[in-house]
Each structure stands twice: as structure tokens, then as C-alpha cells.
Amino acid sequence: MLLLRRGVSLKVFRKGADEACLREKAIMRPDDANVAGNVHGGTILKMIEEAGAIISTRHCNSQNGERCVAALARVERTDFLSPMCIGEVAHVSAEITYTSKHSVEVQVNVMSENILTGTKKLTNKATLWYVPLSLKNVDKVLEVPPVVYSRQEQEEEGRKRYEAQKLERMETKWRNGDIVQPVPNPEPNTVSYSQSSLIHLVGPSDCTLHGFVHGGVTMKLMDEVAGIVAARHCKTNIVTASVDAINFHDKIRKGCVITISGRMTFTSNKSMEIEVLVDADPVVDNSQKRYRAASAFFTYVSLSQEGKSLPVPQLVPETEDEKKRFEEGKGRYLQMKAKRQGQGEPQP
């Protein structure tokens, strides 16, 4: 487990003693990386979420009142701009950029530093949304102390982002109702050939003070499964290129058995889209049935031993559902490609 050294706040939005900015550092170790020495995307996502949870929980407890812990509700699309390697230092900075009555928007940047040369580069930018849950009653969402904005436009822009993510969360909450079923003797390059699942018993070390799973733990497991799917499909070194918005539909309690399932949905010439579903089974609570806890789409790229991008074997969808998911993935790919071209960014 990474030990993050707490940094010094450099920027404050609120008037008063509470901080709206957080900086942390962590050195990347061999167990944080794949066989090629690239740090796992899930490791970075976990660091991002830890920073977001600290700053949002600190902010939500900055005024006198009922104590709470900030729970992760959503992570916006996150691009992995450049790889991070073993021995480099990750600099994680988090800043509160908007608050609504019951939620906090946190923006997190990750820089990697080569401590031999002093070179730094931006590896990730992420936006996360948290809600404060009462320590006395986990189903009670508390009010968030407001932030003071330096410009009125900041509040207006934040409100637009809040409304957009709220609408999308409602649209996607029940979109992924199906489950990933194993298929005997699947053919190479099919969805069934690379699909993978991981079963994990939720223990105390995975959980918050509430006894519910940290969002960062869930994201790390999701990335791990997505990586297995990608590696099985192309049989090369693979790295996370981006993560579409991750929606946390429901909390996962300590003692649950969670099943993280991944399946390939689309391939372009040099990228793979993988859908990851998280289902929770409260085995010690007969009153609650298995439920969908989280879902997201991960994009991976295939790399040579020299770190060069390689062509990806084309996915062969077989069933009508697989063909439908392929076309939906193609639509997301083309939409993001057009957006990147408009911003002058490189294509995965």
C-alpha cells in the first residue's frame, strides 16, 4: 500500500482556516507497475481518489456540525497523457472547484518526476464528485459548506458541470443491467475469448470509516480486470489510455463479495474499449439481493517492447448484443476522436 506524504496547501478558495487545496507525493515501486515497468492505471486512479477523498472530507467537516465522510459518486473521463515508470515520484495535487448543496467537485492533477534528471511531466487530469455521508447515519447526505469564488464565472461554469454530470448519472444508472457469462471454447479475437472476471471479498482494509469500500479500491480492481481483457486480446504489453466516466451506482458494504467483470466492446486500429461492471453480493445479508454497484468504459493501447504503439487485432462480434455494443463503442470513439482533433491532441 502506498504511503502518501501530506503536503502544504498552496491555494485557498475558502475564507478561514480550512484548506481547499492538497498536495501529496509517492514514489512508484515495482508492485505498482506491470512487467514492462509502466505504473498501472489503477494505481494512479487510486492515488487520485485518495487525494480527492481527503480534501473533500476535510472541507465538508470545516464547519461545526454533524461529522461526515465524503463518498465518491462519479469520476469524469480521465485521460492518461503519458506513462509513469518505476522509480519516478508521483506528485498529486487536488483542488475543490465547485460545491452544490450536497456535492463537491474536486479536480486532481498528477505529475511524474524523474528524480535522476528532475524532469516533470503531466500524466493525468481528473474531475471527481463526492457527497458527504453522516457518520451517524450512512444514508443521510449532509449539506456541503460553500466555497468562495474569485470570479462569478467560476460558480456559473461549475453549476453547468454539476447539472451535466447529474443528468448523465441518471441516464446511465440502469443502463448496464446484463451480466458477463462465460462461453465454452471461444474463438480468438471474439468477445468471449478475452472476457474476464475477478471475485473479491471486501475486507476492513478496503473500507472507509463507514464500512463501505473506498472508491479508489474499486477503480483499481476495475482497471486490473480491464487490463487482463486487453492483454488476452492482443497478447502484448498494454497500458491504460483513458477511462470514461465511472459511475458509482450504490455503496458496497464490508463483507460483500464483489464480482468485477470485463468484456471488450470495440477496437479501432490502435485502441481497445473495455466495459467493466461491478456487482456486489451481500452474502451475510439475506434481505438484500445482488446489485450493480459501478460501471465504466476503459480504453487501452498495445505497446511494443520499445514502448511504440502497435496495431490491435480487430474484435469479431458474434451476437446481436455484441454487434450493438460494438457500434455504440464506435460512436464513442468517433465522438472523442473528433473532440481530440478539434483540440489538437494525439489520437490513441
CSV table of C-alpha atoms in Angstrom, one decimal:
chain,number,residue,atom,x,y,z
A,1,MET,CA,0.0,0.0,0.0
A,2,LEU,CA,1.3,3.5,-0.9
A,3,LEU,CA,2.2,5.8,1.9
A,4,LEU,CA,1.4,9.4,0.8
A,5,ARG,CA,3.2,12.2,2.5
A,6,ARG,CA,0.9,15.1,3.2
A,7,GLY,CA,2.0,18.3,1.5
A,8,VAL,CA,1.4,22.0,2.2
A,9,SER,CA,-1.6,23.9,0.8
A,10,LEU,CA,-0.6,26.5,-1.7
A,11,LYS,CA,-4.0,27.9,-2.7
A,12,VAL,CA,-7.2,28.5,-0.7
A,13,PHE,CA,-10.6,29.2,-2.0
A,14,ARG,CA,-12.5,29.5,1.3
A,15,LYS,CA,-12.1,32.2,3.8
A,16,GLY,CA,-10.9,30.7,7.0
A,17,ALA,CA,-8.6,28.0,8.2
A,18,ASP,CA,-9.8,25.1,6.2
A,19,GLU,CA,-7.9,24.2,3.0
A,20,ALA,CA,-9.3,23.8,-0.5
A,21,CYS,CA,-6.1,22.5,-2.0
A,22,LEU,CA,-4.0,19.4,-1.2
A,23,ARG,CA,-0.6,18.2,-2.4
A,24,GLU,CA,0.8,14.7,-2.0
A,25,LYS,CA,3.8,12.7,-3.2
A,26,ALA,CA,4.5,9.0,-3.6
A,27,ILE,CA,7.4,7.1,-5.1
A,28,MET,CA,6.4,4.4,-7.6
A,29,ARG,CA,7.6,0.9,-6.6
A,30,PRO,CA,7.8,-2.4,-8.6
A,31,ASP,CA,4.5,-3.7,-7.2
A,32,ASP,CA,2.8,-0.6,-8.6
A,33,ALA,CA,3.7,-1.5,-12.2
A,34,ASN,CA,3.3,-4.1,-14.9
A,35,VAL,CA,6.0,-6.3,-16.3
A,36,ALA,CA,7.2,-3.6,-18.6
A,37,GLY,CA,7.7,-1.1,-15.7
A,38,ASN,CA,4.7,1.1,-16.5
A,39,VAL,CA,2.7,2.0,-13.5
A,40,HIS,CA,-0.8,0.5,-13.5
A,41,GLY,CA,-3.6,2.9,-14.4
A,42,GLY,CA,-5.5,1.5,-11.4
A,43,THR,CA,-2.6,2.6,-9.1
A,44,ILE,CA,-2.8,6.1,-10.4
A,45,LEU,CA,-6.6,6.2,-10.1
A,46,LYS,CA,-6.4,5.0,-6.5
A,47,MET,CA,-3.9,7.9,-5.7
A,48,ILE,CA,-6.3,10.3,-7.4
A,49,GLU,CA,-9.3,9.1,-5.4
A,50,GLU,CA,-7.4,9.2,-2.1
A,51,ALA,CA,-6.4,12.8,-2.6
A,52,GLY,CA,-10.0,13.7,-3.6
A,53,ALA,CA,-11.4,11.9,-0.6
A,54,ILE,CA,-9.1,13.7,1.8
A,55,ILE,CA,-9.7,17.2,0.6
A,56,SER,CA,-13.5,16.8,0.2
A,57,THR,CA,-13.9,15.1,3.6
A,58,ARG,CA,-11.7,17.9,5.2
A,59,HIS,CA,-13.8,20.6,3.5
A,60,CYS,CA,-17.2,19.0,4.5
A,61,ASN,CA,-16.1,18.9,8.1
A,62,SER,CA,-14.7,22.5,8.1
A,63,GLN,CA,-17.7,23.9,9.9
A,64,ASN,CA,-19.3,23.0,13.2
A,65,GLY,CA,-22.0,20.4,12.8
A,66,GLU,CA,-22.5,16.7,12.2
A,67,ARG,CA,-19.3,14.8,11.3
A,68,CYS,CA,-19.2,13.1,7.9
A,69,VAL,CA,-17.0,11.2,5.4
A,70,ALA,CA,-17.1,12.2,1.7
A,71,ALA,CA,-18.0,9.3,-0.6
A,72,LEU,CA,-17.1,9.1,-4.3
A,73,ALA,CA,-20.1,9.4,-6.6
A,74,ARG,CA,-18.6,9.8,-10.0
A,75,VAL,CA,-15.3,10.2,-11.9
A,76,GLU,CA,-15.4,12.2,-15.1
A,77,ARG,CA,-13.5,11.0,-18.2
A,78,THR,CA,-9.8,10.7,-17.4
A,79,ASP,CA,-7.0,10.5,-20.0
A,80,PHE,CA,-3.6,9.0,-19.3
A,81,LEU,CA,-1.5,11.6,-21.0
A,82,SER,CA,1.9,10.0,-20.6
A,83,PRO,CA,3.2,6.8,-18.9
A,84,MET,CA,4.7,6.8,-15.4
A,85,CYS,CA,7.5,4.3,-14.5
A,86,ILE,CA,9.0,2.6,-11.5
A,87,GLY,CA,11.3,4.9,-9.5
A,88,GLU,CA,9.5,8.1,-10.6
A,89,VAL,CA,7.8,10.3,-8.0
A,90,ALA,CA,4.1,11.0,-8.4
A,91,HIS,CA,3.0,14.5,-7.4
A,92,VAL,CA,-0.7,14.6,-6.8
A,93,SER,CA,-2.5,17.9,-6.3
A,94,ALA,CA,-6.2,18.3,-5.6
A,95,GLU,CA,-8.4,21.4,-5.6
A,96,ILE,CA,-12.0,22.0,-4.8
A,97,THR,CA,-13.5,23.8,-7.8
A,98,TYR,CA,-17.3,23.8,-7.1
A,99,THR,CA,-19.8,22.9,-4.4
A,100,SER,CA,-23.5,22.3,-4.7
A,101,LYS,CA,-25.8,21.9,-1.7
A,102,HIS,CA,-24.9,18.2,-1.4
A,103,SER,CA,-21.8,17.5,-3.5
A,104,VAL,CA,-18.2,18.6,-4.0
A,105,GLU,CA,-16.3,18.8,-7.3
A,106,VAL,CA,-12.6,18.1,-7.0
A,107,GLN,CA,-10.1,18.5,-9.8
A,108,VAL,CA,-6.9,16.4,-9.5
A,109,ASN,CA,-3.6,16.7,-11.4
A,110,VAL,CA,-0.9,14.1,-11.4
A,111,MET,CA,2.7,14.9,-12.4
A,112,SER,CA,5.5,12.4,-12.7
A,113,GLU,CA,9.1,13.4,-11.7
A,114,ASN,CA,12.3,11.6,-12.8
A,115,ILE,CA,14.3,12.2,-9.6
A,116,LEU,CA,17.6,11.5,-11.5
A,117,THR,CA,17.1,14.2,-14.1
A,118,GLY,CA,14.5,16.4,-12.4
A,119,THR,CA,12.2,16.2,-15.4
A,120,LYS,CA,8.5,16.6,-14.7
A,121,LYS,CA,5.5,15.8,-16.9
A,122,LEU,CA,1.8,15.9,-16.6
A,123,THR,CA,0.4,12.3,-16.6
A,124,ASN,CA,-3.3,12.7,-15.5
A,125,LYS,CA,-6.1,15.3,-15.1
A,126,ALA,CA,-9.2,14.1,-13.4
A,127,THR,CA,-12.5,15.5,-12.1
A,128,LEU,CA,-14.3,13.7,-9.2
A,129,TRP,CA,-17.6,14.3,-7.5
A,130,TYR,CA,-18.2,13.5,-3.8
A,131,VAL,CA,-21.2,13.5,-1.4
A,132,PRO,CA,-20.9,13.9,2.4
A,133,LEU,CA,-22.4,11.0,4.3
A,134,SER,CA,-23.1,11.3,8.0
A,135,LEU,CA,-21.0,9.2,10.4
A,136,LYS,CA,-24.2,8.6,12.5
A,137,ASN,CA,-26.4,7.5,9.5
A,138,VAL,CA,-24.8,6.4,6.3
A,139,ASP,CA,-28.0,7.0,4.3
A,140,LYS,CA,-28.1,10.6,5.3
A,141,VAL,CA,-26.4,13.1,2.9
A,142,LEU,CA,-25.3,16.3,4.7
A,143,GLU,CA,-25.1,19.8,3.3
A,144,VAL,CA,-21.7,21.0,1.9
A,145,PRO,CA,-20.1,24.2,3.2
A,146,PRO,CA,-20.0,26.6,0.2
A,147,VAL,CA,-16.8,27.8,-1.3
A,148,VAL,CA,-16.0,31.5,-2.1
A,149,TYR,CA,-15.2,32.0,-5.8
A,150,SER,CA,-12.7,34.6,-7.0
A,151,ARG,CA,-14.9,35.2,-10.1
A,152,GLN,CA,-18.6,34.8,-10.6
A,153,GLU,CA,-18.0,32.9,-13.8
A,154,GLN,CA,-16.3,30.1,-11.8
A,155,GLU,CA,-19.6,29.4,-10.0
A,156,GLU,CA,-21.7,29.5,-13.2
A,157,GLU,CA,-19.3,27.2,-15.0
A,158,GLY,CA,-19.3,24.8,-12.1
A,159,ARG,CA,-23.1,24.8,-11.9
A,160,LYS,CA,-23.2,23.8,-15.6
A,161,ARG,CA,-20.7,20.9,-15.0
A,162,TYR,CA,-22.8,19.8,-12.0
A,163,GLU,CA,-26.1,19.7,-14.0
A,164,ALA,CA,-24.4,17.8,-16.9
A,165,GLN,CA,-23.0,15.1,-14.7
A,166,LYS,CA,-26.2,14.8,-12.7
A,167,LEU,CA,-28.1,14.2,-15.9
A,168,GLU,CA,-25.7,11.6,-17.2
A,169,ARG,CA,-25.7,9.7,-13.9
A,170,MET,CA,-29.4,9.4,-14.1
A,171,GLU,CA,-29.2,8.2,-17.7
A,172,THR,CA,-26.6,5.5,-17.0
A,173,LYS,CA,-27.7,4.2,-13.6
A,174,TRP,CA,-29.6,1.3,-15.0
A,175,ARG,CA,-28.0,1.1,-18.5
A,176,ASN,CA,-25.9,-2.0,-17.7
A,177,GLY,CA,-28.4,-4.5,-16.3
A,178,ASP,CA,-26.9,-7.6,-18.0
A,179,ILE,CA,-24.1,-9.8,-16.7
A,180,VAL,CA,-21.0,-11.3,-18.4
A,181,GLN,CA,-21.5,-15.0,-19.0
A,182,PRO,CA,-18.6,-17.5,-19.7
A,183,VAL,CA,-18.7,-19.2,-23.1
A,184,PRO,CA,-17.0,-22.7,-23.6
A,185,ASN,CA,-14.2,-22.9,-26.2
A,186,PRO,CA,-14.4,-19.4,-27.6
A,187,GLU,CA,-12.6,-18.4,-30.8
A,188,PRO,CA,-9.6,-15.9,-30.7
A,189,ASN,CA,-10.5,-12.2,-31.2
A,190,THR,CA,-14.1,-12.7,-30.0
A,191,VAL,CA,-15.7,-11.0,-27.0
A,192,SER,CA,-15.9,-14.3,-25.2
A,193,TYR,CA,-12.2,-15.2,-25.7
A,194,SER,CA,-10.9,-12.2,-23.7
A,195,GLN,CA,-13.7,-11.5,-21.2
A,196,SER,CA,-12.5,-11.9,-17.6
A,197,SER,CA,-13.9,-11.7,-14.1
A,198,LEU,CA,-12.3,-11.2,-10.7
A,199,ILE,CA,-14.0,-12.1,-7.4
A,200,HIS,CA,-13.0,-10.1,-4.3
A,201,LEU,CA,-14.2,-10.4,-0.7
A,202,VAL,CA,-14.4,-6.9,0.8
A,203,GLY,CA,-12.4,-6.6,4.0
A,204,PRO,CA,-11.8,-3.9,6.6
A,205,SER,CA,-8.6,-2.6,4.7
A,206,ASP,CA,-10.8,-1.8,1.7
A,207,CYS,CA,-13.2,0.4,3.5
A,208,THR,CA,-13.9,3.8,4.9
A,209,LEU,CA,-14.9,4.7,8.5
A,210,HIS,CA,-18.5,3.8,7.4
A,211,GLY,CA,-17.5,0.3,6.5
A,212,PHE,CA,-18.0,0.9,2.8
A,213,VAL,CA,-15.4,0.3,0.0
A,214,HIS,CA,-13.2,3.2,-1.0
A,215,GLY,CA,-13.9,4.4,-4.5
A,216,GLY,CA,-10.2,4.1,-5.2
A,217,VAL,CA,-10.1,0.4,-4.3
A,218,THR,CA,-13.0,-0.3,-6.7
A,219,MET,CA,-11.3,1.7,-9.5
A,220,LYS,CA,-8.0,-0.2,-9.1
A,221,LEU,CA,-9.8,-3.6,-9.3
A,222,MET,CA,-11.8,-2.4,-12.4
A,223,ASP,CA,-8.5,-1.3,-14.1
A,224,GLU,CA,-6.9,-4.7,-13.2
A,225,VAL,CA,-9.7,-6.6,-14.9
A,226,ALA,CA,-9.8,-4.3,-17.9
A,227,GLY,CA,-6.0,-4.8,-18.3
A,228,ILE,CA,-6.4,-8.6,-18.3
A,229,VAL,CA,-9.1,-8.4,-21.0
A,230,ALA,CA,-6.8,-6.2,-23.2
A,231,ALA,CA,-3.8,-8.4,-22.7
A,232,ARG,CA,-5.7,-11.6,-23.5
A,233,HIS,CA,-7.0,-10.0,-26.7
A,234,CYS,CA,-3.7,-8.6,-28.1
A,235,LYS,CA,-1.1,-10.7,-26.2
A,236,THR,CA,1.3,-7.7,-25.8
A,237,ASN,CA,2.2,-5.1,-23.2
A,238,ILE,CA,-0.8,-2.9,-22.7
A,239,VAL,CA,-1.4,0.4,-20.9
A,240,THR,CA,-4.4,2.4,-19.9
A,241,ALA,CA,-5.1,5.2,-22.3
A,242,SER,CA,-8.3,6.7,-20.8
A,243,VAL,CA,-11.2,5.9,-18.6
A,244,ASP,CA,-14.7,7.1,-19.5
A,245,ALA,CA,-16.9,8.4,-16.7
A,246,ILE,CA,-17.1,6.0,-13.8
A,247,ASN,CA,-20.5,6.0,-12.1
A,248,PHE,CA,-20.9,4.6,-8.6
A,249,HIS,CA,-24.5,3.5,-8.5
A,250,ASP,CA,-24.6,2.2,-5.0
A,251,LYS,CA,-22.3,1.7,-2.0
A,252,ILE,CA,-20.5,-1.6,-1.3
A,253,ARG,CA,-20.5,-2.7,2.3
A,254,LYS,CA,-17.8,-4.6,4.2
A,255,GLY,CA,-18.3,-8.3,3.9
A,256,CYS,CA,-19.8,-8.2,0.4
A,257,VAL,CA,-18.4,-10.4,-2.3
A,258,ILE,CA,-17.9,-8.3,-5.4
A,259,THR,CA,-17.6,-9.6,-9.0
A,260,ILE,CA,-15.7,-7.3,-11.4
A,261,SER,CA,-16.4,-8.4,-15.0
A,262,GLY,CA,-14.8,-7.0,-18.1
A,263,ARG,CA,-15.6,-7.5,-21.8
A,264,MET,CA,-14.3,-5.9,-25.0
A,265,THR,CA,-16.8,-3.8,-26.8
A,266,PHE,CA,-14.9,-2.1,-29.6
A,267,THR,CA,-11.5,-1.9,-31.3
A,268,SER,CA,-10.1,0.7,-33.5
A,269,ASN,CA,-6.7,0.3,-35.4
A,270,LYS,CA,-4.7,1.0,-32.2
A,271,SER,CA,-7.1,1.1,-29.2
A,272,MET,CA,-9.5,-1.2,-27.4
A,273,GLU,CA,-12.6,-0.2,-25.4
A,274,ILE,CA,-13.5,-2.5,-22.5
A,275,GLU,CA,-16.7,-2.3,-20.5
A,276,VAL,CA,-16.2,-3.1,-16.8
A,277,LEU,CA,-19.1,-4.0,-14.5
A,278,VAL,CA,-19.0,-4.3,-10.7
A,279,ASP,CA,-21.7,-6.4,-9.0
A,280,ALA,CA,-22.0,-6.7,-5.2
A,281,ASP,CA,-23.4,-9.7,-3.4
A,282,PRO,CA,-24.2,-9.1,0.3
A,283,VAL,CA,-23.7,-12.7,1.3
A,284,VAL,CA,-24.2,-12.0,5.0
A,285,ASP,CA,-27.4,-10.1,4.5
A,286,ASN,CA,-30.3,-12.2,3.1
A,287,SER,CA,-32.6,-9.2,2.9
A,288,GLN,CA,-30.6,-7.7,0.0
A,289,LYS,CA,-30.1,-9.2,-3.4
A,290,ARG,CA,-27.1,-8.9,-5.7
A,291,TYR,CA,-26.9,-5.4,-7.3
A,292,ARG,CA,-24.9,-3.3,-9.8
A,293,ALA,CA,-22.5,-1.1,-7.9
A,294,ALA,CA,-20.4,0.6,-10.6
A,295,SER,CA,-19.7,0.6,-14.3
A,296,ALA,CA,-17.3,2.3,-16.7
A,297,PHE,CA,-15.5,2.0,-20.1
A,298,PHE,CA,-11.7,1.7,-20.2
A,299,THR,CA,-9.6,2.3,-23.3
A,300,TYR,CA,-6.3,0.5,-23.7
A,301,VAL,CA,-3.5,0.6,-26.2
A,302,SER,CA,-1.0,-2.1,-27.2
A,303,LEU,CA,2.8,-1.3,-26.9
A,304,SER,CA,5.9,-2.9,-28.3
A,305,GLN,CA,8.9,-3.6,-26.0
A,306,GLU,CA,10.3,-0.2,-27.1
A,307,GLY,CA,7.1,1.5,-26.0
A,308,LYS,CA,5.8,2.1,-29.5
A,309,SER,CA,2.1,1.9,-30.3
A,310,LEU,CA,1.1,-1.4,-32.1
A,311,PRO,CA,-1.9,-2.3,-34.2
A,312,VAL,CA,-4.7,-4.1,-32.3
A,313,PRO,CA,-6.3,-7.3,-33.6
A,314,GLN,CA,-9.8,-6.4,-34.7
A,315,LEU,CA,-12.6,-7.6,-32.4
A,316,VAL,CA,-15.1,-10.1,-34.0
A,317,PRO,CA,-18.6,-9.5,-32.5
A,318,GLU,CA,-20.8,-12.6,-32.8
A,319,THR,CA,-24.2,-12.0,-31.2
A,320,GLU,CA,-26.6,-9.2,-31.9
A,321,ASP,CA,-25.9,-7.7,-28.4
A,322,GLU,CA,-22.1,-7.7,-29.2
A,323,LYS,CA,-22.7,-6.1,-32.5
A,324,LYS,CA,-24.8,-3.4,-30.9
A,325,ARG,CA,-22.2,-2.7,-28.2
A,326,PHE,CA,-19.6,-2.6,-30.9
A,327,GLU,CA,-21.5,0.2,-32.8
A,328,GLU,CA,-22.1,2.1,-29.6
A,329,GLY,CA,-18.4,1.9,-28.8
A,330,LYS,CA,-17.5,3.1,-32.3
A,331,GLY,CA,-19.8,6.1,-31.8
A,332,ARG,CA,-18.0,7.0,-28.5
A,333,TYR,CA,-14.6,6.5,-30.3
A,334,LEU,CA,-15.5,8.8,-33.2
A,335,GLN,CA,-17.0,11.4,-30.9
A,336,MET,CA,-13.9,11.5,-28.8
A,337,LYS,CA,-11.6,11.4,-31.9
A,338,ALA,CA,-13.4,14.5,-33.3
A,339,LYS,CA,-13.1,16.3,-30.0
A,340,ARG,CA,-9.4,15.5,-29.8
A,341,GLN,CA,-8.8,16.7,-33.3
A,342,GLY,CA,-10.5,19.9,-32.5
A,343,GLN,CA,-8.2,20.4,-29.6
A,344,GLY,CA,-5.1,19.3,-31.5
A,345,GLU,CA,-4.5,16.3,-29.2
A,346,PRO,CA,-2.8,13.0,-30.3
A,347,GLN,CA,-5.1,10.0,-31.1
A,348,PRO,CA,-4.9,6.7,-29.2
